[in-house]
Coordinates of C-alpha atoms and ligand atoms in Angstrom, one line a residue:
X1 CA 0.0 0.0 0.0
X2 CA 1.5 3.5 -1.0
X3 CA 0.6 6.6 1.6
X4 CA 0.7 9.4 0.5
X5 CA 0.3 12.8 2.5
X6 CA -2.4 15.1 2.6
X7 CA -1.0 18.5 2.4
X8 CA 0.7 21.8 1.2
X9 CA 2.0 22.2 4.1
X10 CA 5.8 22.1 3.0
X11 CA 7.0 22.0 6.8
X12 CA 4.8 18.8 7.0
X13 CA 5.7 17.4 3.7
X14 CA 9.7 17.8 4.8
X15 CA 8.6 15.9 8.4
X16 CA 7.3 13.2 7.4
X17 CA 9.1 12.5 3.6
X18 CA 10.5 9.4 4.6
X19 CA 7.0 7.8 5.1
X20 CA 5.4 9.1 2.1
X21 CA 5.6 7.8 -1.6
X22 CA 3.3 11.0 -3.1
X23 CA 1.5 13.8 -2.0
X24 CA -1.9 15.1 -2.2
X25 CA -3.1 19.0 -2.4
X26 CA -6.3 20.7 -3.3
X27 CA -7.0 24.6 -3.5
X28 CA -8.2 24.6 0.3
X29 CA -5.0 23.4 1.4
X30 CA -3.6 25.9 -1.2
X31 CA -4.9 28.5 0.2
X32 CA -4.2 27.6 3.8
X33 CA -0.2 27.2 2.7
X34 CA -0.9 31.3 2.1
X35 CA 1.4 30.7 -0.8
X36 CA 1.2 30.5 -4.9
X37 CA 0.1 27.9 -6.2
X38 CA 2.8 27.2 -8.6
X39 CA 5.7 28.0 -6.1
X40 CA 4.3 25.8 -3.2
X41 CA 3.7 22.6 -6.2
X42 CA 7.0 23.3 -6.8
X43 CA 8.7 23.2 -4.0
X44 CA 6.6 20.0 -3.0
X45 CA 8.1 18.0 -6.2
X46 CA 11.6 18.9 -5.1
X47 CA 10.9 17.0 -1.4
X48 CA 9.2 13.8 -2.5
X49 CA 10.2 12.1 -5.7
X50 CA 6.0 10.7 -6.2
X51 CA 3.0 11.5 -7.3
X52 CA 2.2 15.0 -6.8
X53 CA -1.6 16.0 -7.6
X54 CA -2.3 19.8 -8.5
X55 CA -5.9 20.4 -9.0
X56 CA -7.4 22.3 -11.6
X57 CA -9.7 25.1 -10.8
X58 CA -12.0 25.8 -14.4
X59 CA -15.2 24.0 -14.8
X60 CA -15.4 23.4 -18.3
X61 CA -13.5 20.5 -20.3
X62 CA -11.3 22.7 -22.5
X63 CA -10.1 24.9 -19.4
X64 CA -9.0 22.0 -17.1
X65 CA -7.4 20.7 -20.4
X66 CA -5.3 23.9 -20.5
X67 CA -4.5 24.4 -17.3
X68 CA -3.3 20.9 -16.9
X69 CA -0.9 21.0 -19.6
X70 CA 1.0 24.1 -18.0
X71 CA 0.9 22.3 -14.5
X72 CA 2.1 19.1 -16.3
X73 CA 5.2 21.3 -17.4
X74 CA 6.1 22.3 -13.7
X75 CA 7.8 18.5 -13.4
X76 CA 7.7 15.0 -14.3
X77 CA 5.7 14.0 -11.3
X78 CA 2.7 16.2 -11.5
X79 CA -0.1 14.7 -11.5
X80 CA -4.0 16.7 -12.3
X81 CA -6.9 16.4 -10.2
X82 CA -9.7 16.9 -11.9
X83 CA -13.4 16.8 -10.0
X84 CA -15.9 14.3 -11.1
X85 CA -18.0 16.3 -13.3
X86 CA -19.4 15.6 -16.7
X87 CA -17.0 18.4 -18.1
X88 CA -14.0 16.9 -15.7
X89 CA -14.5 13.6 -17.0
X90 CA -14.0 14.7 -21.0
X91 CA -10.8 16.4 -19.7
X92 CA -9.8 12.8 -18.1
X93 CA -10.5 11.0 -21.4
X94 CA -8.5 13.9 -23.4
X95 CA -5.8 14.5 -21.0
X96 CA -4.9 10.4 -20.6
X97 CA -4.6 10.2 -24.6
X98 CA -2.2 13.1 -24.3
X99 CA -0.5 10.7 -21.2
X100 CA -1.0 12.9 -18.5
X101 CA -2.0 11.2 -15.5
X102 CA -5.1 12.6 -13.6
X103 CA -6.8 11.9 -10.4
X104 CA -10.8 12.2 -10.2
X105 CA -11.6 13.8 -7.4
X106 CA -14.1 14.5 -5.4
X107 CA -15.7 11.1 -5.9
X108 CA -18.6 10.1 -3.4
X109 CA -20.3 6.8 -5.6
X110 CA -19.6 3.7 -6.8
X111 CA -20.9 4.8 -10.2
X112 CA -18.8 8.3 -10.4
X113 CA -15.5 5.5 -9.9
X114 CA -17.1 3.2 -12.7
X115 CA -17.2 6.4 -14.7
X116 CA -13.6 7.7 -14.2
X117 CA -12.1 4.3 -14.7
X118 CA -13.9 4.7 -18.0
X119 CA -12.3 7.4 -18.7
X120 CA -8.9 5.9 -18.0
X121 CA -7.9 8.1 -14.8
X122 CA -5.0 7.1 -13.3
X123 CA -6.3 7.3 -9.9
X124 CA -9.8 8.1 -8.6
X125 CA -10.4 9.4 -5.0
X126 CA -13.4 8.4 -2.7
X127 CA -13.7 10.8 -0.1
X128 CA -14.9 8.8 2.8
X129 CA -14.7 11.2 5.9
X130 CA -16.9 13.6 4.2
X131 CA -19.4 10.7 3.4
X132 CA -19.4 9.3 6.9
X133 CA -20.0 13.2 8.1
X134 CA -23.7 12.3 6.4
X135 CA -23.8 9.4 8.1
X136 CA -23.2 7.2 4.8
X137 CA -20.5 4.4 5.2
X138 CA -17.6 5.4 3.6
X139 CA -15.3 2.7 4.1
X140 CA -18.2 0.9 2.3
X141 CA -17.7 2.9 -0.8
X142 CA -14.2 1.8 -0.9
X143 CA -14.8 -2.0 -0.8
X144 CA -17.6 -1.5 -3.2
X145 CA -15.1 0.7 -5.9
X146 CA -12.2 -2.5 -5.5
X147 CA -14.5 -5.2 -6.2
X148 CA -16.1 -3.3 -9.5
X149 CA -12.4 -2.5 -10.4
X150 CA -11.6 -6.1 -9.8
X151 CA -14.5 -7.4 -11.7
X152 CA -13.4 -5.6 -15.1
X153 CA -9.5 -5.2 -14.4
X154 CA -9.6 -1.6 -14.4
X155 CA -6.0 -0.2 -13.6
X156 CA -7.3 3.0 -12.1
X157 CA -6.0 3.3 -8.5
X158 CA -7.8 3.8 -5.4
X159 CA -7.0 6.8 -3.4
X160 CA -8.9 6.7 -0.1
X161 CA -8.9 10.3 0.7
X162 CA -10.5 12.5 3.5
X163 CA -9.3 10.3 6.1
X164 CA -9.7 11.4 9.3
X165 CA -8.7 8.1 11.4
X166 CA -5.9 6.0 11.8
X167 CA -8.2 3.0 11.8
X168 CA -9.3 4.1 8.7
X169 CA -5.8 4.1 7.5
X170 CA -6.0 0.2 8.3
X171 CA -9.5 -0.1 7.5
X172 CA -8.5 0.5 3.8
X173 CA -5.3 -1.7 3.6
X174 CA -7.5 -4.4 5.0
X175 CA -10.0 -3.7 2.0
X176 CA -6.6 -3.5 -0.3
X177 CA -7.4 -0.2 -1.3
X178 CA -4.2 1.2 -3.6
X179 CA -3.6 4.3 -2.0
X180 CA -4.8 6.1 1.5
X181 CA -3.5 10.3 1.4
X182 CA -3.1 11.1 5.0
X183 CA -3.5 14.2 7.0
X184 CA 0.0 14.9 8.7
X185 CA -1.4 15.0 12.0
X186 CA -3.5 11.4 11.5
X187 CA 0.6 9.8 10.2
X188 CA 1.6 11.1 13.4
X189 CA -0.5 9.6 15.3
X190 CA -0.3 6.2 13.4
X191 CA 3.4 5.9 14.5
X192 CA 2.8 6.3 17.9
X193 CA 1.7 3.5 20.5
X194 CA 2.2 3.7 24.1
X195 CA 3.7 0.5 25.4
X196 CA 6.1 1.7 22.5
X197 CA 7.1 4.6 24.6
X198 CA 6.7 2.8 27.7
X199 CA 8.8 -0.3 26.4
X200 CA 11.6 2.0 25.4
X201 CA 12.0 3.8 28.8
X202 CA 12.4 1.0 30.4
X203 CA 14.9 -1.4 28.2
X204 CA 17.1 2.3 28.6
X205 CA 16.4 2.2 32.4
X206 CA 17.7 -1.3 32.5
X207 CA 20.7 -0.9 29.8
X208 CA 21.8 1.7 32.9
X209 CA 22.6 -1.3 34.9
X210 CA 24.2 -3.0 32.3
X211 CA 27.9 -3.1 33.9
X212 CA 30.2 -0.9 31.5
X213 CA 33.7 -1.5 30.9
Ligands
LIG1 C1 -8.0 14.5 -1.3 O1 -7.3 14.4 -2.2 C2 -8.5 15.7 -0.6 O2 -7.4 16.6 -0.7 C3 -8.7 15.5 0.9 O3 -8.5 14.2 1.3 C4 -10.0 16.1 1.3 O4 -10.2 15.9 2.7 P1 -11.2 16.7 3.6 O5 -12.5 16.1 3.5 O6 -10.6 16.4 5.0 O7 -11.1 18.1 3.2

């Protein structure tokens, strides 16, 4: 399972590199980094040598298609997210004959992923914690989008995205889901355990009575 992080936060990005293999952003994030766009995408491919999705902001198919191909220039590793719309899903079908990878974003139906693996996106992302904020089950969606994909042999990955848990973190590598992007604060907390902690204090209490030569 790859993890990749959920953030333009390049502080974050640089803290937890070494556990991520892409990274996710969207124009909220953006705009909480209070930095330009193109600097901060930048500066993000230059710390993590993955995936990196920058997400168009036009609502028409010929707009995304445009801005896509100048974010695609920005490095090898960008990849567009495009929202699952009628208008985002031409741009999929046009921008993956071009060979520019996409992910489909906001996705909240098993039908929407049908529709983007249709459309050859490289990766499609269910948002789960904003489905289970509407009391829907959105780990549901992501068991339900791997067998379809299975059925057919689809090759579009799974990103499981507004994750809010650890447990969902493990919830979806149970399922086998591809991909989970992670907030920072949720990898941070997916590291930790207490009898961890606890274990370690004491084997370095005991080492002190180790005699030393
Ligand atoms: C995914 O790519 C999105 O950036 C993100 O997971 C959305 O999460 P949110 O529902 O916490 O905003």
């Amino acid at each position: 399972m790859k993890f990749f992080i959920d953030t333009a936060d390049v502080a974050q990005i640089k803290k937890y590199a070494h556990l991520v293999d892409g990274v996710t952003t969207n124009p909220s994030l953006i705009a909480k980094s209070g930095r330009s766009f193109k600097e901060v995408v930048k500066e993000i491919c230059e710390i993590v040598d993955g995936p990196i999705s920058a997400e168009v902001v036009s609502l028409d198919a010929s707009g995304m298609v445009k801005e896509a191909r100048e974010l695609a220039k920005i490095h090898k590793n960008i990849v567009i997210k495009i929202p699952l719309t009628d208008e985002g899903i031409k741009a999929t079908k046009m921008l993956s004959k071009e060979g520019i990878k996409t992910n489909v974003t906001l996705c909240f139906s098993a039908n929407q992923a049908l529709i983007a693996a249709k459309a050859d996106a490289t990766y499609v992302s269910p948002f789960i914690g904003r489905l289970d904020d509407i009391d829907n089950n959105g780990m549901n969606l992501i068991a339900e989008i791997k067998d379809i994909y299975a059925n057919y042999g689809y090759k579009t990955e799974i990103i499981v995205a507004s994750i809010r848990s650890p447990a969902q973190v493990k919830q979806s590598a149970l399922i086998g889901a591809d991909i989970a992007t992670i907030p920072p604060e949720v990898l941070g907390q997916m590291i930790k355990h207490p009898l961890t902690d606890i274990g370690l204090q004491k084997f370095l209490a005991d080492w002190e009575k180790v005699p030393k030569k």
